[in-house]
Amino acid sequence: MYYPYFRGKQFELIAIRESASLIADSGFVPIIEPVRESLGGLEKALRSLSDVGAEAVVVVNPRYGDHRENGENIAGLLEQGYRGNDAISAGILLTSETSVSRALSLARSFSAAGTTLIHAGFTESRALSAQLAGDAERFRNIFLEDQANRLYRRHFLGRPRILVGDGFVQMKNADYPPVETFSDLHITYSEQGMDGYGDFLTVGDNYSEGGGPAYAVAIHLTFIDPDQDDAMFIYHFKSDTNDTPTDPAGKFAQALGKLITKLDSGESNLVETSAVLEFRGLHERRHFPGLGYVKKLSIKHHLETLADFHSADNHG
């Protein structure tokens, strides 16, 4: 149903580990594109998921990061640790630079049931579908929303199809509006002929190796508004001070104060997730845990919000 797309940075992998039981209980299927040379964090995340019976898709030919030229170590990890485990499976990224022959070669190398084709700019859907022929039934298909139109997707009818959108518009922290639209895919994916949906969480699709110093600190938290047909929106709680890169702790305190004020208003529509409880605790202790930790909490809140939505009586 829900396929969150993670790039395998440390705080994202820790969020997966800490949310493993929630992911399993909710039937979520994380997609993980490893971007760090060391696969230790990925191994821990996959082990946490496997231990609770959760599924995951691991991209074996990443577009970004340290493995973009050679994914053999990722393939080796899957082969050694998860051979015969259908829950932890390979994902093949098909970009605008992927030839049909390369796509076929990857598909034949990772042809176990559950292997996922991730369509991310690839244009030869008709040729690939025809070449896969009878083997195509074993592949799940994930389409990045802005790079695969309906004509493209129709060549994969009859096989599981998931649409992944990017609801997080990236900009400088100081430039974010207080609140904006995030997504309605959790409501509309089935109307678009899809079997599931996904997003890039509260991180976004744009990849960078590392950010520079933060002139402003922002806390990004998603919520579902029942008065807007259950569409999802996102708050951006920002610091007031944004003219120098100094005092990130003070800036975090400013942003966190705005978050707590909104929560206490009783009109935020924010689910009181475990992540929100942690934010409350940080506010009470006046503690700054670091920006990576804040991003981790934002991701966990997003996962918990969607789990809460789908567990409600009138949602599948």
PDB file of C-alpha atoms in Angstrom, residues 23-293:
ATOM      1  CA  ILE A  23       6.289  -0.598   9.234  1.00  0.00           C
ATOM      2  CA  ALA A  24       5.554  -4.308   9.657  1.00  0.00           C
ATOM      3  CA  ASP A  25       2.215  -3.831  11.418  1.00  0.00           C
ATOM      4  CA  SER A  26       1.047  -1.295   8.819  1.00  0.00           C
ATOM      5  CA  GLY A  27       2.157  -3.322   5.793  1.00  0.00           C
ATOM      6  CA  PHE A  28       4.405  -0.518   4.564  1.00  0.00           C
ATOM      7  CA  VAL A  29       7.228  -1.397   2.149  1.00  0.00           C
ATOM      8  CA  PRO A  30      10.230   0.950   2.387  1.00  0.00           C
ATOM      9  CA  ILE A  31      12.370   1.473  -0.691  1.00  0.00           C
ATOM     10  CA  ILE A  32      15.995   2.099   0.237  1.00  0.00           C
ATOM     11  CA  GLU A  33      18.550   3.556  -2.184  1.00  0.00           C
ATOM     12  CA  PRO A  34      21.948   3.099  -0.468  1.00  0.00           C
ATOM     13  CA  VAL A  35      24.125   6.187  -0.831  1.00  0.00           C
ATOM     14  CA  ARG A  36      26.925   5.549   1.680  1.00  0.00           C
ATOM     15  CA  GLU A  37      29.951   3.352   0.983  1.00  0.00           C
ATOM     16  CA  SER A  38      29.642   1.584   4.316  1.00  0.00           C
ATOM     17  CA  LEU A  39      26.688  -0.773   4.308  1.00  0.00           C
ATOM     18  CA  GLY A  40      26.692  -1.309   8.065  1.00  0.00           C
ATOM     19  CA  GLY A  41      23.773   1.035   8.663  1.00  0.00           C
ATOM     20  CA  LEU A  42      21.817  -0.587   5.835  1.00  0.00           C
ATOM     21  CA  GLU A  43      22.475  -4.045   7.281  1.00  0.00           C
ATOM     22  CA  LYS A  44      21.162  -2.972  10.680  1.00  0.00           C
ATOM     23  CA  ALA A  45      18.048  -1.456   9.133  1.00  0.00           C
ATOM     24  CA  LEU A  46      17.325  -4.555   7.035  1.00  0.00           C
ATOM     25  CA  ARG A  47      17.901  -6.826  10.020  1.00  0.00           C
ATOM     26  CA  SER A  48      15.457  -4.795  12.106  1.00  0.00           C
ATOM     27  CA  LEU A  49      12.847  -5.084   9.364  1.00  0.00           C
ATOM     28  CA  SER A  50      13.491  -8.784   8.778  1.00  0.00           C
ATOM     29  CA  ASP A  51      13.252  -9.567  12.495  1.00  0.00           C
ATOM     30  CA  VAL A  52       9.670  -8.266  12.636  1.00  0.00           C
ATOM     31  CA  GLY A  53       8.594  -9.697   9.272  1.00  0.00           C
ATOM     32  CA  ALA A  54       8.540  -6.428   7.342  1.00  0.00           C
ATOM     33  CA  GLU A  55       9.243  -6.072   3.637  1.00  0.00           C
ATOM     34  CA  ALA A  56      11.812  -3.798   1.999  1.00  0.00           C
ATOM     35  CA  VAL A  57      13.123  -3.046  -1.483  1.00  0.00           C
ATOM     36  CA  VAL A  58      16.850  -2.293  -1.806  1.00  0.00           C
ATOM     37  CA  VAL A  59      18.041  -0.465  -4.924  1.00  0.00           C
ATOM     38  CA  VAL A  60      20.964  -2.427  -6.368  1.00  0.00           C
ATOM     39  CA  ASN A  61      22.058   0.266  -8.869  1.00  0.00           C
ATOM     40  CA  PRO A  62      21.743   3.607  -7.062  1.00  0.00           C
ATOM     41  CA  ARG A  63      21.630   6.856  -8.986  1.00  0.00           C
ATOM     42  CA  TYR A  64      23.288   8.835  -6.184  1.00  0.00           C
ATOM     43  CA  GLY A  65      26.024   8.417  -3.623  1.00  0.00           C
ATOM     44  CA  ASP A  66      29.035   6.147  -3.245  1.00  0.00           C
ATOM     45  CA  HIS A  67      27.599   3.131  -5.120  1.00  0.00           C
ATOM     46  CA  ARG A  68      26.362   4.928  -8.220  1.00  0.00           C
ATOM     47  CA  GLU A  69      29.145   3.502 -10.375  1.00  0.00           C
ATOM     48  CA  ASN A  70      29.090  -0.018  -8.971  1.00  0.00           C
ATOM     49  CA  GLY A  71      26.386  -1.724  -6.930  1.00  0.00           C
ATOM     50  CA  GLU A  72      28.123  -5.089  -6.570  1.00  0.00           C
ATOM     51  CA  ASN A  73      28.513  -4.716  -2.806  1.00  0.00           C
ATOM     52  CA  ILE A  74      24.797  -4.085  -2.424  1.00  0.00           C
ATOM     53  CA  ALA A  75      23.971  -7.116  -4.550  1.00  0.00           C
ATOM     54  CA  GLY A  76      26.423  -9.150  -2.488  1.00  0.00           C
ATOM     55  CA  LEU A  77      24.741  -8.072   0.744  1.00  0.00           C
ATOM     56  CA  LEU A  78      21.351  -9.196  -0.543  1.00  0.00           C
ATOM     57  CA  GLU A  79      22.747 -12.466  -1.834  1.00  0.00           C
ATOM     58  CA  GLN A  80      24.582 -13.340   1.368  1.00  0.00           C
ATOM     59  CA  GLY A  81      22.062 -12.123   3.901  1.00  0.00           C
ATOM     60  CA  TYR A  82      18.656 -12.463   2.267  1.00  0.00           C
ATOM     61  CA  ARG A  83      18.817 -15.140  -0.391  1.00  0.00           C
ATOM     62  CA  GLY A  84      15.531 -16.998  -0.211  1.00  0.00           C
ATOM     63  CA  ASN A  85      13.934 -14.218   1.837  1.00  0.00           C
ATOM     64  CA  ASP A  86      11.237 -12.791  -0.423  1.00  0.00           C
ATOM     65  CA  ALA A  87      10.523  -9.975   2.029  1.00  0.00           C
ATOM     66  CA  ILE A  88      13.886  -8.270   1.391  1.00  0.00           C
ATOM     67  CA  SER A  89      14.148  -7.906  -2.373  1.00  0.00           C
ATOM     68  CA  ALA A  90      16.041  -6.037  -5.068  1.00  0.00           C
ATOM     69  CA  GLY A  91      14.955  -2.844  -6.752  1.00  0.00           C
ATOM     70  CA  ILE A  92      16.256  -1.916 -10.214  1.00  0.00           C
ATOM     71  CA  LEU A  93      16.385   1.796 -10.959  1.00  0.00           C
ATOM     72  CA  LEU A  94      15.552   2.653 -14.570  1.00  0.00           C
ATOM     73  CA  THR A  95      16.627   6.213 -15.428  1.00  0.00           C
ATOM     74  CA  SER A  96      16.891   8.244 -18.624  1.00  0.00           C
ATOM     75  CA  GLU A  97      20.458   6.956 -18.955  1.00  0.00           C
ATOM     76  CA  THR A  98      19.453   3.274 -18.768  1.00  0.00           C
ATOM     77  CA  SER A  99      19.434   1.455 -22.111  1.00  0.00           C
ATOM     78  CA  VAL A 100      16.968  -1.332 -22.862  1.00  0.00           C
ATOM     79  CA  SER A 101      19.805  -3.859 -22.950  1.00  0.00           C
ATOM     80  CA  ARG A 102      21.063  -2.711 -19.551  1.00  0.00           C
ATOM     81  CA  ALA A 103      17.555  -2.847 -18.110  1.00  0.00           C
ATOM     82  CA  LEU A 104      17.109  -6.387 -19.416  1.00  0.00           C
ATOM     83  CA  SER A 105      20.486  -7.456 -18.077  1.00  0.00           C
ATOM     84  CA  LEU A 106      19.621  -6.176 -14.597  1.00  0.00           C
ATOM     85  CA  ALA A 107      16.153  -7.701 -14.730  1.00  0.00           C
ATOM     86  CA  ARG A 108      17.602 -11.097 -15.629  1.00  0.00           C
ATOM     87  CA  SER A 109      20.263 -10.851 -12.929  1.00  0.00           C
ATOM     88  CA  PHE A 110      17.672 -10.069 -10.255  1.00  0.00           C
ATOM     89  CA  SER A 111      14.755 -12.118 -11.422  1.00  0.00           C
ATOM     90  CA  ALA A 112      13.507 -13.529  -8.113  1.00  0.00           C
ATOM     91  CA  ALA A 113       9.852 -13.044  -7.295  1.00  0.00           C
ATOM     92  CA  GLY A 114       9.295  -9.656  -5.710  1.00  0.00           C
ATOM     93  CA  THR A 115      11.981  -7.824  -7.654  1.00  0.00           C
ATOM     94  CA  THR A 116      10.892  -4.247  -8.295  1.00  0.00           C
ATOM     95  CA  LEU A 117      11.416  -2.097 -11.374  1.00  0.00           C
ATOM     96  CA  ILE A 118      11.671   1.564 -10.352  1.00  0.00           C
ATOM     97  CA  HIS A 119      10.817   3.749 -13.327  1.00  0.00           C
ATOM     98  CA  ALA A 120      12.654   7.056 -12.908  1.00  0.00           C
ATOM     99  CA  GLY A 121      13.028   8.679 -16.300  1.00  0.00           C
ATOM    100  CA  PHE A 122      13.359   5.547 -18.449  1.00  0.00           C
ATOM    101  CA  THR A 123      11.513   6.011 -21.747  1.00  0.00           C
ATOM    102  CA  GLU A 124      11.466   2.598 -23.463  1.00  0.00           C
ATOM    103  CA  SER A 125       8.555   1.055 -21.577  1.00  0.00           C
ATOM    104  CA  ARG A 126       7.068  -0.630 -24.633  1.00  0.00           C
ATOM    105  CA  ALA A 127      10.336  -2.277 -25.652  1.00  0.00           C
ATOM    106  CA  LEU A 128      11.153  -3.381 -22.109  1.00  0.00           C
ATOM    107  CA  SER A 129       7.703  -4.828 -21.516  1.00  0.00           C
ATOM    108  CA  ALA A 130       7.842  -6.739 -24.790  1.00  0.00           C
ATOM    109  CA  GLN A 131      11.318  -8.127 -24.078  1.00  0.00           C
ATOM    110  CA  LEU A 132      10.376  -9.239 -20.584  1.00  0.00           C
ATOM    111  CA  ALA A 133       7.341 -11.037 -22.017  1.00  0.00           C
ATOM    112  CA  GLY A 134       6.249 -13.865 -19.715  1.00  0.00           C
ATOM    113  CA  ASP A 135       8.839 -12.953 -17.094  1.00  0.00           C
ATOM    114  CA  ALA A 136       7.216  -9.582 -16.514  1.00  0.00           C
ATOM    115  CA  GLU A 137       4.660 -11.025 -14.096  1.00  0.00           C
ATOM    116  CA  ARG A 138       7.280 -11.437 -11.410  1.00  0.00           C
ATOM    117  CA  PHE A 139       8.173  -7.747 -11.312  1.00  0.00           C
ATOM    118  CA  ARG A 140       6.506  -5.110  -9.199  1.00  0.00           C
ATOM    119  CA  ASN A 141       6.584  -1.649 -10.831  1.00  0.00           C
ATOM    120  CA  ILE A 142       7.149   1.648  -9.067  1.00  0.00           C
ATOM    121  CA  PHE A 143       6.727   4.862 -11.027  1.00  0.00           C
ATOM    122  CA  LEU A 144       8.094   8.220  -9.940  1.00  0.00           C
ATOM    123  CA  GLU A 145       5.126  10.500 -10.446  1.00  0.00           C
ATOM    124  CA  ASP A 146       6.624  13.252 -12.578  1.00  0.00           C
ATOM    125  CA  GLN A 147       8.565  10.911 -14.857  1.00  0.00           C
ATOM    126  CA  ALA A 148       6.095   8.274 -15.980  1.00  0.00           C
ATOM    127  CA  ASN A 149       2.847   9.251 -17.683  1.00  0.00           C
ATOM    128  CA  ARG A 150      -0.224   7.086 -18.211  1.00  0.00           C
ATOM    129  CA  LEU A 151       0.841   5.968 -21.690  1.00  0.00           C
ATOM    130  CA  TYR A 152       4.132   4.811 -20.228  1.00  0.00           C
ATOM    131  CA  ARG A 153       2.495   3.015 -17.326  1.00  0.00           C
ATOM    132  CA  ARG A 154      -0.093   1.195 -19.424  1.00  0.00           C
ATOM    133  CA  HIS A 155       2.592  -1.200 -20.711  1.00  0.00           C
ATOM    134  CA  PHE A 156       2.749  -2.699 -17.214  1.00  0.00           C
ATOM    135  CA  LEU A 157      -0.957  -3.351 -16.694  1.00  0.00           C
ATOM    136  CA  GLY A 158      -1.735  -6.569 -14.887  1.00  0.00           C
ATOM    137  CA  ARG A 159       1.294  -6.309 -12.598  1.00  0.00           C
ATOM    138  CA  PRO A 160       1.544  -4.514  -9.253  1.00  0.00           C
ATOM    139  CA  ARG A 161       1.947  -0.788  -9.869  1.00  0.00           C
ATOM    140  CA  ILE A 162       2.848   1.893  -7.327  1.00  0.00           C
ATOM    141  CA  LEU A 163       2.988   5.655  -7.861  1.00  0.00           C
ATOM    142  CA  VAL A 164       5.573   7.647  -5.883  1.00  0.00           C
ATOM    143  CA  GLY A 165       5.182  11.413  -5.651  1.00  0.00           C
ATOM    144  CA  ASP A 166       7.346  14.080  -4.074  1.00  0.00           C
ATOM    145  CA  GLY A 167       5.257  16.264  -1.808  1.00  0.00           C
ATOM    146  CA  PHE A 168       8.211  18.024  -0.221  1.00  0.00           C
ATOM    147  CA  VAL A 169       9.194  21.198  -2.063  1.00  0.00           C
ATOM    148  CA  GLN A 170      12.788  21.909  -1.122  1.00  0.00           C
ATOM    149  CA  MET A 171      13.967  25.477  -0.563  1.00  0.00           C
ATOM    150  CA  LYS A 172      16.021  27.448   1.931  1.00  0.00           C
ATOM    151  CA  ASN A 173      14.632  26.955   5.425  1.00  0.00           C
ATOM    152  CA  ALA A 174      13.963  30.667   5.811  1.00  0.00           C
ATOM    153  CA  ASP A 175      11.804  30.670   2.659  1.00  0.00           C
ATOM    154  CA  TYR A 176       9.271  27.998   3.649  1.00  0.00           C
ATOM    155  CA  PRO A 177       5.685  29.148   4.182  1.00  0.00           C
ATOM    156  CA  PRO A 178       4.119  28.258   7.547  1.00  0.00           C
ATOM    157  CA  VAL A 179       2.004  25.512   5.933  1.00  0.00           C
ATOM    158  CA  GLU A 180       1.481  24.101   2.437  1.00  0.00           C
ATOM    159  CA  THR A 181      -0.031  21.200   0.527  1.00  0.00           C
ATOM    160  CA  PHE A 182       1.906  17.925   0.650  1.00  0.00           C
ATOM    161  CA  SER A 183      -0.028  15.168  -1.164  1.00  0.00           C
ATOM    162  CA  ASP A 184      -3.354  13.490  -1.816  1.00  0.00           C
ATOM    163  CA  LEU A 185      -1.903  10.234  -3.191  1.00  0.00           C
ATOM    164  CA  HIS A 186      -2.896   8.359  -0.024  1.00  0.00           C
ATOM    165  CA  ILE A 187      -6.498   9.082  -1.075  1.00  0.00           C
ATOM    166  CA  THR A 188      -6.329   9.042  -4.884  1.00  0.00           C
ATOM    167  CA  TYR A 189      -3.827   6.326  -5.836  1.00  0.00           C
ATOM    168  CA  SER A 190      -6.503   3.703  -6.496  1.00  0.00           C
ATOM    169  CA  GLU A 191      -8.451   6.125  -8.701  1.00  0.00           C
ATOM    170  CA  GLN A 192      -5.326   6.386 -10.840  1.00  0.00           C
ATOM    171  CA  GLY A 193      -5.260   2.621 -11.350  1.00  0.00           C
ATOM    172  CA  MET A 194      -2.431   2.092  -8.877  1.00  0.00           C
ATOM    173  CA  ASP A 195      -2.045  -0.647  -6.274  1.00  0.00           C
ATOM    174  CA  GLY A 196      -0.119   1.577  -3.882  1.00  0.00           C
ATOM    175  CA  TYR A 197       1.544   4.929  -3.429  1.00  0.00           C
ATOM    176  CA  GLY A 198       4.697   6.408  -1.980  1.00  0.00           C
ATOM    177  CA  ASP A 199       6.613   9.610  -1.332  1.00  0.00           C
ATOM    178  CA  PHE A 200      10.049  10.895  -0.419  1.00  0.00           C
ATOM    179  CA  LEU A 201       8.917  11.566   3.152  1.00  0.00           C
ATOM    180  CA  THR A 202       9.791  14.963   4.635  1.00  0.00           C
ATOM    181  CA  VAL A 203      13.194  14.910   2.923  1.00  0.00           C
ATOM    182  CA  GLY A 204      12.303  15.229  -0.758  1.00  0.00           C
ATOM    183  CA  ASP A 205      13.682  13.700  -3.941  1.00  0.00           C
ATOM    184  CA  ASN A 206      16.504  16.184  -4.510  1.00  0.00           C
ATOM    185  CA  TYR A 207      19.723  14.611  -3.284  1.00  0.00           C
ATOM    186  CA  SER A 208      22.747  16.375  -1.853  1.00  0.00           C
ATOM    187  CA  GLU A 209      25.777  14.879  -0.153  1.00  0.00           C
ATOM    188  CA  GLY A 210      25.524  17.243   2.774  1.00  0.00           C
ATOM    189  CA  GLY A 211      24.084  20.617   3.577  1.00  0.00           C
ATOM    190  CA  GLY A 212      26.005  23.701   4.513  1.00  0.00           C
ATOM    191  CA  PRO A 213      25.550  25.597   7.758  1.00  0.00           C
ATOM    192  CA  ALA A 214      21.917  26.287   8.601  1.00  0.00           C
ATOM    193  CA  TYR A 215      21.085  29.985   8.656  1.00  0.00           C
ATOM    194  CA  ALA A 216      17.556  29.047   9.717  1.00  0.00           C
ATOM    195  CA  VAL A 217      16.277  25.908  11.433  1.00  0.00           C
ATOM    196  CA  ALA A 218      12.969  24.377  10.338  1.00  0.00           C
ATOM    197  CA  ILE A 219      10.922  21.492  11.706  1.00  0.00           C
ATOM    198  CA  HIS A 220       8.756  19.850   9.029  1.00  0.00           C
ATOM    199  CA  LEU A 221       5.676  17.930  10.229  1.00  0.00           C
ATOM    200  CA  THR A 222       2.885  16.486   8.100  1.00  0.00           C
ATOM    201  CA  PHE A 223      -0.791  16.279   9.004  1.00  0.00           C
ATOM    202  CA  ILE A 224      -4.044  15.138   7.423  1.00  0.00           C
ATOM    203  CA  ASP A 225      -6.916  17.608   7.347  1.00  0.00           C
ATOM    204  CA  PRO A 226     -10.362  15.962   7.593  1.00  0.00           C
ATOM    205  CA  ASP A 227     -11.966  19.241   6.485  1.00  0.00           C
ATOM    206  CA  GLN A 228     -10.001  19.098   3.210  1.00  0.00           C
ATOM    207  CA  ASP A 229     -11.093  15.605   2.096  1.00  0.00           C
ATOM    208  CA  ASP A 230      -8.258  14.069   4.150  1.00  0.00           C
ATOM    209  CA  ALA A 231      -5.571  15.708   2.019  1.00  0.00           C
ATOM    210  CA  MET A 232      -2.111  15.861   3.582  1.00  0.00           C
ATOM    211  CA  PHE A 233      -0.406  19.147   4.389  1.00  0.00           C
ATOM    212  CA  ILE A 234       2.938  20.029   5.953  1.00  0.00           C
ATOM    213  CA  TYR A 235       3.859  22.559   8.604  1.00  0.00           C
ATOM    214  CA  HIS A 236       7.218  24.327   8.476  1.00  0.00           C
ATOM    215  CA  PHE A 237       8.044  25.622  11.936  1.00  0.00           C
ATOM    216  CA  LYS A 238      10.962  28.035  11.411  1.00  0.00           C
ATOM    217  CA  SER A 239      13.361  29.935  13.578  1.00  0.00           C
ATOM    218  CA  ASP A 240      13.075  33.719  13.663  1.00  0.00           C
ATOM    219  CA  THR A 241      16.831  34.245  13.556  1.00  0.00           C
ATOM    220  CA  ASN A 242      18.240  33.512  10.096  1.00  0.00           C
ATOM    221  CA  ASP A 243      20.965  36.022   9.311  1.00  0.00           C
ATOM    222  CA  THR A 244      24.016  34.006  10.448  1.00  0.00           C
ATOM    223  CA  PRO A 245      24.846  30.279  10.680  1.00  0.00           C
ATOM    224  CA  THR A 246      25.586  30.514  14.410  1.00  0.00           C
ATOM    225  CA  ASP A 247      23.591  29.180  17.390  1.00  0.00           C
ATOM    226  CA  PRO A 248      21.667  26.267  15.853  1.00  0.00           C
ATOM    227  CA  ALA A 249      20.484  25.291  19.353  1.00  0.00           C
ATOM    228  CA  GLY A 250      18.883  28.684  19.875  1.00  0.00           C
ATOM    229  CA  LYS A 251      17.272  28.568  16.453  1.00  0.00           C
ATOM    230  CA  PHE A 252      15.921  25.091  17.133  1.00  0.00           C
ATOM    231  CA  ALA A 253      14.395  26.365  20.369  1.00  0.00           C
ATOM    232  CA  GLN A 254      12.616  29.113  18.434  1.00  0.00           C
ATOM    233  CA  ALA A 255      11.199  26.668  15.879  1.00  0.00           C
ATOM    234  CA  LEU A 256      10.266  24.158  18.567  1.00  0.00           C
ATOM    235  CA  GLY A 257       8.441  26.828  20.542  1.00  0.00           C
ATOM    236  CA  LYS A 258       6.236  27.503  17.514  1.00  0.00           C
ATOM    237  CA  LEU A 259       5.546  23.789  17.139  1.00  0.00           C
ATOM    238  CA  ILE A 260       4.501  23.456  20.791  1.00  0.00           C
ATOM    239  CA  THR A 261       2.278  26.538  20.558  1.00  0.00           C
ATOM    240  CA  LYS A 262       0.503  25.062  17.535  1.00  0.00           C
ATOM    241  CA  LEU A 263       0.103  21.695  19.261  1.00  0.00           C
ATOM    242  CA  ASP A 264      -1.314  23.276  22.405  1.00  0.00           C
ATOM    243  CA  SER A 265      -3.819  25.310  20.397  1.00  0.00           C
ATOM    244  CA  GLY A 266      -5.807  22.129  19.826  1.00  0.00           C
ATOM    245  CA  GLU A 267      -6.286  23.104  16.168  1.00  0.00           C
ATOM    246  CA  SER A 268      -3.167  21.677  14.560  1.00  0.00           C
ATOM    247  CA  ASN A 269      -4.589  18.355  13.249  1.00  0.00           C
ATOM    248  CA  LEU A 270      -1.200  16.874  14.166  1.00  0.00           C
ATOM    249  CA  VAL A 271      -1.363  13.302  15.417  1.00  0.00           C
ATOM    250  CA  GLU A 272       0.285  13.002  18.851  1.00  0.00           C
ATOM    251  CA  THR A 273       2.810  10.472  17.581  1.00  0.00           C
ATOM    252  CA  SER A 274       5.787   9.149  19.515  1.00  0.00           C
ATOM    253  CA  ALA A 275       7.865  11.668  17.544  1.00  0.00           C
ATOM    254  CA  VAL A 276       5.642  14.527  18.723  1.00  0.00           C
ATOM    255  CA  LEU A 277       6.012  13.294  22.303  1.00  0.00           C
ATOM    256  CA  GLU A 278       9.779  13.443  21.819  1.00  0.00           C
ATOM    257  CA  PHE A 279       9.499  17.016  20.568  1.00  0.00           C
ATOM    258  CA  ARG A 280       7.499  17.855  23.699  1.00  0.00           C
ATOM    259  CA  GLY A 281      10.217  16.277  25.828  1.00  0.00           C
ATOM    260  CA  LEU A 282      12.951  18.238  24.046  1.00  0.00           C
ATOM    261  CA  HIS A 283      10.996  21.425  24.698  1.00  0.00           C
ATOM    262  CA  GLU A 284      10.575  20.657  28.378  1.00  0.00           C
ATOM    263  CA  ARG A 285      14.275  19.862  28.786  1.00  0.00           C
ATOM    264  CA  ARG A 286      15.380  22.727  26.511  1.00  0.00           C
ATOM    265  CA  HIS A 287      17.604  20.255  24.715  1.00  0.00           C
ATOM    266  CA  PHE A 288      18.936  20.437  21.146  1.00  0.00           C
ATOM    267  CA  PRO A 289      19.721  16.900  19.887  1.00  0.00           C
ATOM    268  CA  GLY A 290      21.263  17.918  16.549  1.00  0.00           C
ATOM    269  CA  LEU A 291      19.693  18.544  13.152  1.00  0.00           C
ATOM    270  CA  GLY A 292      20.013  14.914  12.000  1.00  0.00           C
ATOM    271  CA  TYR A 293      17.989  13.798  15.017  1.00  0.00           C
TER     272      TYR A 293
END
